[in-house]
Short mmCIF file of C-alpha atoms and ligand atoms in Angstrom, two decimals:
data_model
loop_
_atom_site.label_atom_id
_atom_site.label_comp_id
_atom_site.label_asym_id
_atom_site.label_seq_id
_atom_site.Cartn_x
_atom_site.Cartn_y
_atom_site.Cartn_z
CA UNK A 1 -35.78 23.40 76.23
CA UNK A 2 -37.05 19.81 77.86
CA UNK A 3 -34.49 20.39 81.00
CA UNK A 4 -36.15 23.75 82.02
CA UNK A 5 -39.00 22.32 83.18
CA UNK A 6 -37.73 18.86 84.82
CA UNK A 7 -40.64 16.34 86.03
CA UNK A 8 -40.33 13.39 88.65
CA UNK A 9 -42.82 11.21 90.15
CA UNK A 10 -42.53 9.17 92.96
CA UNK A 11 -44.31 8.08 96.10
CA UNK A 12 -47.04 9.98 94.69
CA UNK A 13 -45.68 13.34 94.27
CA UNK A 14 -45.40 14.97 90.99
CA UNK A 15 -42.66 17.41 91.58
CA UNK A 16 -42.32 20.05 88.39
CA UNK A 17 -38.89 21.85 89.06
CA UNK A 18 -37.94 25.55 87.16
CA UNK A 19 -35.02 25.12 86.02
CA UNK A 20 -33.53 27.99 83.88
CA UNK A 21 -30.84 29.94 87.00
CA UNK A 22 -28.98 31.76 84.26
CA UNK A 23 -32.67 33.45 83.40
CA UNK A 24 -33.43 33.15 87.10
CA UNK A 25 -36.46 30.99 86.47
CA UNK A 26 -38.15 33.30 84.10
CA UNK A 27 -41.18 31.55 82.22
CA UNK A 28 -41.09 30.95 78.68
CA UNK A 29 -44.13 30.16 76.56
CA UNK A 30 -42.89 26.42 76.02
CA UNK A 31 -42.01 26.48 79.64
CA UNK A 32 -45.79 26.96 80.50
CA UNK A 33 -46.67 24.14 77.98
CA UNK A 34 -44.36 21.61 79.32
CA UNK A 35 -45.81 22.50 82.79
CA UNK A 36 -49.43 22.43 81.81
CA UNK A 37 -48.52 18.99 80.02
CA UNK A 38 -47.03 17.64 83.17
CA UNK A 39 -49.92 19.13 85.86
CA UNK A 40 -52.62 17.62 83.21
CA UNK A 41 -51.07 14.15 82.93
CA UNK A 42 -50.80 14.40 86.52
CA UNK A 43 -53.92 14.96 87.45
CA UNK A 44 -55.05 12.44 85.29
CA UNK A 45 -52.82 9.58 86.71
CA UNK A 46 -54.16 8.06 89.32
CA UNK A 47 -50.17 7.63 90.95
CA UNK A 48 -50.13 10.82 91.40
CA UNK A 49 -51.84 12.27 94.80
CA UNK A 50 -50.13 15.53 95.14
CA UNK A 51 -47.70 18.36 92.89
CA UNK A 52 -45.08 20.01 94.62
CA UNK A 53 -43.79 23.16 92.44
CA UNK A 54 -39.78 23.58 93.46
CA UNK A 55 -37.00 26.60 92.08
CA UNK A 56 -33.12 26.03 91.63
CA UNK A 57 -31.14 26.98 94.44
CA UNK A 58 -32.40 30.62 95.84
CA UNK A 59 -34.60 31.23 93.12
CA UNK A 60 -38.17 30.12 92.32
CA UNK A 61 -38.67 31.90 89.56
CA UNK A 62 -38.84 35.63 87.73
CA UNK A 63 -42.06 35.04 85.96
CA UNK A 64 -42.85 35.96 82.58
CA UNK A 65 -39.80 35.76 80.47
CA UNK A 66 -39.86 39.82 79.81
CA UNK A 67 -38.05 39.17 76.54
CA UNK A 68 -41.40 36.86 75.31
CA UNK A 69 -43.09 39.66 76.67
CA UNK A 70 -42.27 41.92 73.65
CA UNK A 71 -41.82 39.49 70.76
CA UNK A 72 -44.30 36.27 71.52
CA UNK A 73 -46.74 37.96 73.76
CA UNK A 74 -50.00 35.79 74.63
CA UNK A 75 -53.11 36.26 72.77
CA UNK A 76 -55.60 33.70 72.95
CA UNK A 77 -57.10 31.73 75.74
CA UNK A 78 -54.39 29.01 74.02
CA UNK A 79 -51.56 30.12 74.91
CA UNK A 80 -49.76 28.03 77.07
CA UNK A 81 -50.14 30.73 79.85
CA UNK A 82 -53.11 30.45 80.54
CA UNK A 83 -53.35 26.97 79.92
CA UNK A 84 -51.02 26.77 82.78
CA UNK A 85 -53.50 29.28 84.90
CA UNK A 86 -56.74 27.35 83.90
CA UNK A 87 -55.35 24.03 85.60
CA UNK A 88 -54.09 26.20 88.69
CA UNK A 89 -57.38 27.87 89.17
CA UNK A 90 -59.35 24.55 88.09
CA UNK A 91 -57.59 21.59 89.28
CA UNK A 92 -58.64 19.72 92.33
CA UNK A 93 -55.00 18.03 92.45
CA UNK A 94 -53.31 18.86 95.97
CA UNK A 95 -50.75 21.61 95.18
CA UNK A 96 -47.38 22.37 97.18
CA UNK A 97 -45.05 24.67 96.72
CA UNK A 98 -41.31 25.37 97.91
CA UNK A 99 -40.30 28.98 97.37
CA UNK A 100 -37.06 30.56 97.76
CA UNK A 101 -35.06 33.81 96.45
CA UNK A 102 -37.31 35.82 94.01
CA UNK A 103 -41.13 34.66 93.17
CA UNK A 104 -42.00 37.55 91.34
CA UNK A 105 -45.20 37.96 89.08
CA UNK A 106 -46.85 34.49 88.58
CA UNK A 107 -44.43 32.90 90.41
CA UNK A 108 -45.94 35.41 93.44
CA UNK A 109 -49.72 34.81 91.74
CA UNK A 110 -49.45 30.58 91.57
CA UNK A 111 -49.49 30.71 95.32
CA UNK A 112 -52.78 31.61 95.69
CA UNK A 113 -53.68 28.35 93.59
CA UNK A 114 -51.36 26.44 96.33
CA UNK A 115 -52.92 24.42 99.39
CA UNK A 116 -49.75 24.59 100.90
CA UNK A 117 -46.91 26.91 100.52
CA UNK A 118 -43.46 26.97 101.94
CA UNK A 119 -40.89 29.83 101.88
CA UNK A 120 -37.60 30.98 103.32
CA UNK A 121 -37.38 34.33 104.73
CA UNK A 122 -34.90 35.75 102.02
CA UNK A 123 -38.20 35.02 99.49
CA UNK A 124 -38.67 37.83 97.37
CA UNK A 125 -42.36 38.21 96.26
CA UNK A 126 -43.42 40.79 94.14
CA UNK A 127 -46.75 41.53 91.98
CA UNK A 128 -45.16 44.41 89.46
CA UNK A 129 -47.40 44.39 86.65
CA UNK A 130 -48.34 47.66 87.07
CA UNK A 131 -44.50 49.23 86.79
CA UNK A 132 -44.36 46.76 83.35
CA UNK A 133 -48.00 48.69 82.04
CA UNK A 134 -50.36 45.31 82.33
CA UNK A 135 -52.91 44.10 84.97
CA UNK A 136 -53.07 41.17 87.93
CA UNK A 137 -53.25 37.90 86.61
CA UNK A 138 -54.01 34.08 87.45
CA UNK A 139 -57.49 35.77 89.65
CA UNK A 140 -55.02 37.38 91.58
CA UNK A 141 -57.51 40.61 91.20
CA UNK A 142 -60.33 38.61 93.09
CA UNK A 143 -57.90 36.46 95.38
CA UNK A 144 -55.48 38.85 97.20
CA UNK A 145 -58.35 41.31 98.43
CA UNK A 146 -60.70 38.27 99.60
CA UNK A 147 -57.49 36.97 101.18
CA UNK A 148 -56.25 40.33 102.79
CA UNK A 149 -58.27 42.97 102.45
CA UNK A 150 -58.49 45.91 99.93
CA UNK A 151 -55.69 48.30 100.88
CA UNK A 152 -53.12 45.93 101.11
CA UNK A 153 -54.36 43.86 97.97
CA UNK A 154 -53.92 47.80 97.03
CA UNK A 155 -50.04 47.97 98.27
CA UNK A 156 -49.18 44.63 96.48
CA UNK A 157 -50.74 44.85 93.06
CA UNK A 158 -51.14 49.02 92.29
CA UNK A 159 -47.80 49.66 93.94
CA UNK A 160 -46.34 46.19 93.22
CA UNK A 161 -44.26 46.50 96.75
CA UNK A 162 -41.95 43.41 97.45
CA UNK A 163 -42.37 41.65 100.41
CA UNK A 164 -40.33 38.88 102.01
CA UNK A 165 -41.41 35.06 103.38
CA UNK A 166 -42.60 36.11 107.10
CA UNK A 167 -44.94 39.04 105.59
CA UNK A 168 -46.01 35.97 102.83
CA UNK A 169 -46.82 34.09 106.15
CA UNK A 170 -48.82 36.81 107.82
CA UNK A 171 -50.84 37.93 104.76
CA UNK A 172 -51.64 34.47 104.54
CA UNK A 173 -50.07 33.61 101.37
CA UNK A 174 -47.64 30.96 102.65
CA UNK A 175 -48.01 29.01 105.70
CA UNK A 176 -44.57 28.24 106.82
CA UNK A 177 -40.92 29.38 107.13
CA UNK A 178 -37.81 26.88 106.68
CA UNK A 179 -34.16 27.85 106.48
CA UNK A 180 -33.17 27.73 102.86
CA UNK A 181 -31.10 24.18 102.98
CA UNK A 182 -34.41 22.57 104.42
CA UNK A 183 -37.00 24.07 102.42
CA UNK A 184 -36.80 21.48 99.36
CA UNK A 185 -37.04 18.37 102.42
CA UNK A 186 -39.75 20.26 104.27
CA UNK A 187 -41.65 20.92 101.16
CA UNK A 188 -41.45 17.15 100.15
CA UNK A 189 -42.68 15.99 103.60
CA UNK A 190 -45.52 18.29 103.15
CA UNK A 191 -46.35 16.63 99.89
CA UNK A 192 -46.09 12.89 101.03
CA UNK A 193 -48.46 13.98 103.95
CA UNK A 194 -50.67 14.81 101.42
CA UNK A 195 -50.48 12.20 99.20
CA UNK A 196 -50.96 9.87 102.48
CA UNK A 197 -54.43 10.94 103.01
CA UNK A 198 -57.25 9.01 101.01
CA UNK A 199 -56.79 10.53 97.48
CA UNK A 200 -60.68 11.02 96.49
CA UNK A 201 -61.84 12.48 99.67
CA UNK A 202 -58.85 14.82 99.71
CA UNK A 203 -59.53 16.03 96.40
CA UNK A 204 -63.30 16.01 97.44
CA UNK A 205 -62.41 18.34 100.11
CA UNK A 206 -60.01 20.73 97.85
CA UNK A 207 -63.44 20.87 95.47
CA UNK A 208 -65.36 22.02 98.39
CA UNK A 209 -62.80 24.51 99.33
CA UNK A 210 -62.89 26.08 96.31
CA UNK A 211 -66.15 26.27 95.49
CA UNK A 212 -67.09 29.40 96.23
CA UNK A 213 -64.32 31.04 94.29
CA UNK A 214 -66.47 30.58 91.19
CA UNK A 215 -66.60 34.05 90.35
CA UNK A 216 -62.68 34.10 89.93
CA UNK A 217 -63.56 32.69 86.71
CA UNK A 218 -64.74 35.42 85.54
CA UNK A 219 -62.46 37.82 87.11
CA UNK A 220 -59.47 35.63 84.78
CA UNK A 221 -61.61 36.80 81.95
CA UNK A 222 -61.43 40.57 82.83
CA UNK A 223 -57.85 40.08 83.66
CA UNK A 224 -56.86 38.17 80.85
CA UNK A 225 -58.91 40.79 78.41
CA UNK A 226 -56.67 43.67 80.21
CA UNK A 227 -53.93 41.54 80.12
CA UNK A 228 -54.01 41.45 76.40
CA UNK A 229 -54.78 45.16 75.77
CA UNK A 230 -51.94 46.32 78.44
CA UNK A 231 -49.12 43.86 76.44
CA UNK A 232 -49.92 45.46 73.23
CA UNK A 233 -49.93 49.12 74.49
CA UNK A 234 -46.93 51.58 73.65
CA UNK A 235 -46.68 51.96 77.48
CA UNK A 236 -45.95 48.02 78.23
CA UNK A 237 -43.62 47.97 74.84
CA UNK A 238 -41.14 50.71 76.75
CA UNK A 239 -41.50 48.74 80.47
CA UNK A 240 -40.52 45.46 78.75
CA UNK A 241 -37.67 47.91 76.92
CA UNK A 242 -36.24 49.63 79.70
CA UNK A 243 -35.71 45.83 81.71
CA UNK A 244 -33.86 44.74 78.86
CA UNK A 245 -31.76 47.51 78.08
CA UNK A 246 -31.19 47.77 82.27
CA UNK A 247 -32.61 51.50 82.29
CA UNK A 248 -35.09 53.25 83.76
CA UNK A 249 -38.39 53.36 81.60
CA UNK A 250 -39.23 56.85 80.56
CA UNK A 251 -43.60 56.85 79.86
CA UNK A 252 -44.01 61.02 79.42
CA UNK A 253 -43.58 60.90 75.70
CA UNK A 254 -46.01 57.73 74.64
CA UNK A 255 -49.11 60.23 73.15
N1 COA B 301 -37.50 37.88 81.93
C1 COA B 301 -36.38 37.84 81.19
N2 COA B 301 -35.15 37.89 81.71
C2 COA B 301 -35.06 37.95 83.06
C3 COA B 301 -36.18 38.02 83.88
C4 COA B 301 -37.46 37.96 83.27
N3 COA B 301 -38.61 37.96 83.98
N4 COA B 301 -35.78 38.12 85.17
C5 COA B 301 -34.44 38.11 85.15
N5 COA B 301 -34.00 38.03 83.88
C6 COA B 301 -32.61 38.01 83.41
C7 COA B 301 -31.97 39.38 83.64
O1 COA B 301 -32.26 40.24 82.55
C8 COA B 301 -30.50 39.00 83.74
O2 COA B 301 -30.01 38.84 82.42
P1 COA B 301 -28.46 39.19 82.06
O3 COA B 301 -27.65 38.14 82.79
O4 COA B 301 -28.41 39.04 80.57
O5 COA B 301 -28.21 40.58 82.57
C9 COA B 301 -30.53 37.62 84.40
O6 COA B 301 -31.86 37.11 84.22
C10 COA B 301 -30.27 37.69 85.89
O7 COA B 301 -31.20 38.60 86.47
P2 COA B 301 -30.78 39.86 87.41
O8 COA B 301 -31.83 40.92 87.27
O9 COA B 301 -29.37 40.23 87.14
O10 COA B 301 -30.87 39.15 88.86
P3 COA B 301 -31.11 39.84 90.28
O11 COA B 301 -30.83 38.78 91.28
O12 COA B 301 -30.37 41.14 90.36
O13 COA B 301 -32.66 40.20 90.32
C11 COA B 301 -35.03 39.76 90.01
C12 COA B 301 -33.63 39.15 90.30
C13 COA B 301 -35.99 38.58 89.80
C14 COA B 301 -35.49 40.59 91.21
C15 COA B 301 -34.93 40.65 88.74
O14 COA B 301 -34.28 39.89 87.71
C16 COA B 301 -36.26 41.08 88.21
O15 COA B 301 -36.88 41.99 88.73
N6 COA B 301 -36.74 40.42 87.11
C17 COA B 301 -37.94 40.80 86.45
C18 COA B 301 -39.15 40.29 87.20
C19 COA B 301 -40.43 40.65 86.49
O16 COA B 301 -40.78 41.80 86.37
N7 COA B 301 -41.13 39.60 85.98
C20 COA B 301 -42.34 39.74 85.24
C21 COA B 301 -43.49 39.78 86.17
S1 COA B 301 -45.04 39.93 85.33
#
């Protein structure tokens, strides 16, 4: 599993690449642990100013591995899940992040958690959890209608409508658009320009950013207490189905 999530530092800049194409990027369970491992380590090294999340080529990443999903689903505030969420929301560690192709669930949701986000204009991001019978994650409940108002927070995560890298830009969600064979360059430039600036007041300043979000704490509570119920339901069990077996999921007969 080690070369799905590959880790690099240098000139400051831990860069944690997803790196599963055949799966396009989808997020296993160990997947989440080897990134929380890395994103902890980093933050605790005092080399490392700045992380800089990257895809494979035209993909950043599917999400949730649909196929864990069903058989390994997370339970407990242990799982490496929300491990991985707890350092996004948490961390004061400058985060970058160079998306291309599809960013769909948490790879949408992360973003929020970014200081800086780049994307191509072929990215597809996508919030579906209600079409797979579970709830926003990641405080993506109390972000996206702070950061764009209720009926398009509405649009995105009741609807779960895809939306490309120029409407990411204008909701506010990423802040610029590169073609896709300099995103990975521009992405990195962005991160060394962080990790030029004078390490303790810039994560001083990311604190202070952040500080009022403290009540997205407990909206990752709620969420991850729907979360939970919405995996285990009989209406989540034929969503995860139906992407598997490449049909349409049929929820009339569920009782
Ligand atoms: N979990 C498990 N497998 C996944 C996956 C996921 N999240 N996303 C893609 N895959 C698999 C597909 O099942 C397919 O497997 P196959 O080769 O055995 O048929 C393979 O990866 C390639 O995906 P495919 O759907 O053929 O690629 P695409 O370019 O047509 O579409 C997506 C890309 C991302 C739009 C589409 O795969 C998708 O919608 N994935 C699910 C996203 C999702 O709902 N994630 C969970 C959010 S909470």
């Amino acid at each position: 599993m080690s070369d799905e999530i590959l880790t690099d530092i240098r000139d400051g800049v831990l860069t944690v690449r997803i790196n599963r194409p055949d799966r396009k990027n989808a997020l296993t369970a160990a997947m989440y642990a080897a990134m929380a491992d890395a994103l902890e380590r980093g933050a605790a090294d005092r080399s490392v100013n700045v992380a800089l999340f990257v895809g494979t080529d035209g993909v950043f990443t599917a999400g949730n591995d649909i196929k864990d999903f069903l058989n390994d689903p997370p339970h407990t505030e242990a799982a490496p899940v929300h491990r991985m969420i707890s350092f996004l929301a948490s961390t004061d560690l400058p985060l970058v992040a160079a998306v291309d192709g599809p960013a769909v669930g948490i790879g949408t949701t992360m973003l929020f958690h970014c200081d800086y986000v780049h994307v191509t204009e072929r990215a597809h991001l996508q919030m579906p959890f209600v079409d797979l019978a579970v709830v926003p994650e990641a405080g993506s409940s109390f972000l996206a209608p702070r950061l764009m108002g209720h009926p398009k927070a509405a649009e995105l995560l009741m609807l779960g409508k895809p939306f490309n890298g120029s409407e990411a830009v204008r909701l506010g969600i990423a802040n610029q658009i590169d073609a896709p064979e300099d995103l990975e360059a521009a992405a990195r430039a962005t991160a060394l320009a962080f990790a030029a600036k004078p390490p303790a007041a810039l994560r001083a300043t990311k604190a202070l950013l952040r500080a009022s979000e403290n009540q997205m704490q407990a909206a990752m509570k709620r969420e991850a207490e729907a979360f939970s119920k919405g995996l285990a339901s009989a209406e989540a069990k034929e969503a995860f189905s139906a992407f598997l077996e490449k049909r349409k999921p049929d929820f009339s007969n569920l009782g």
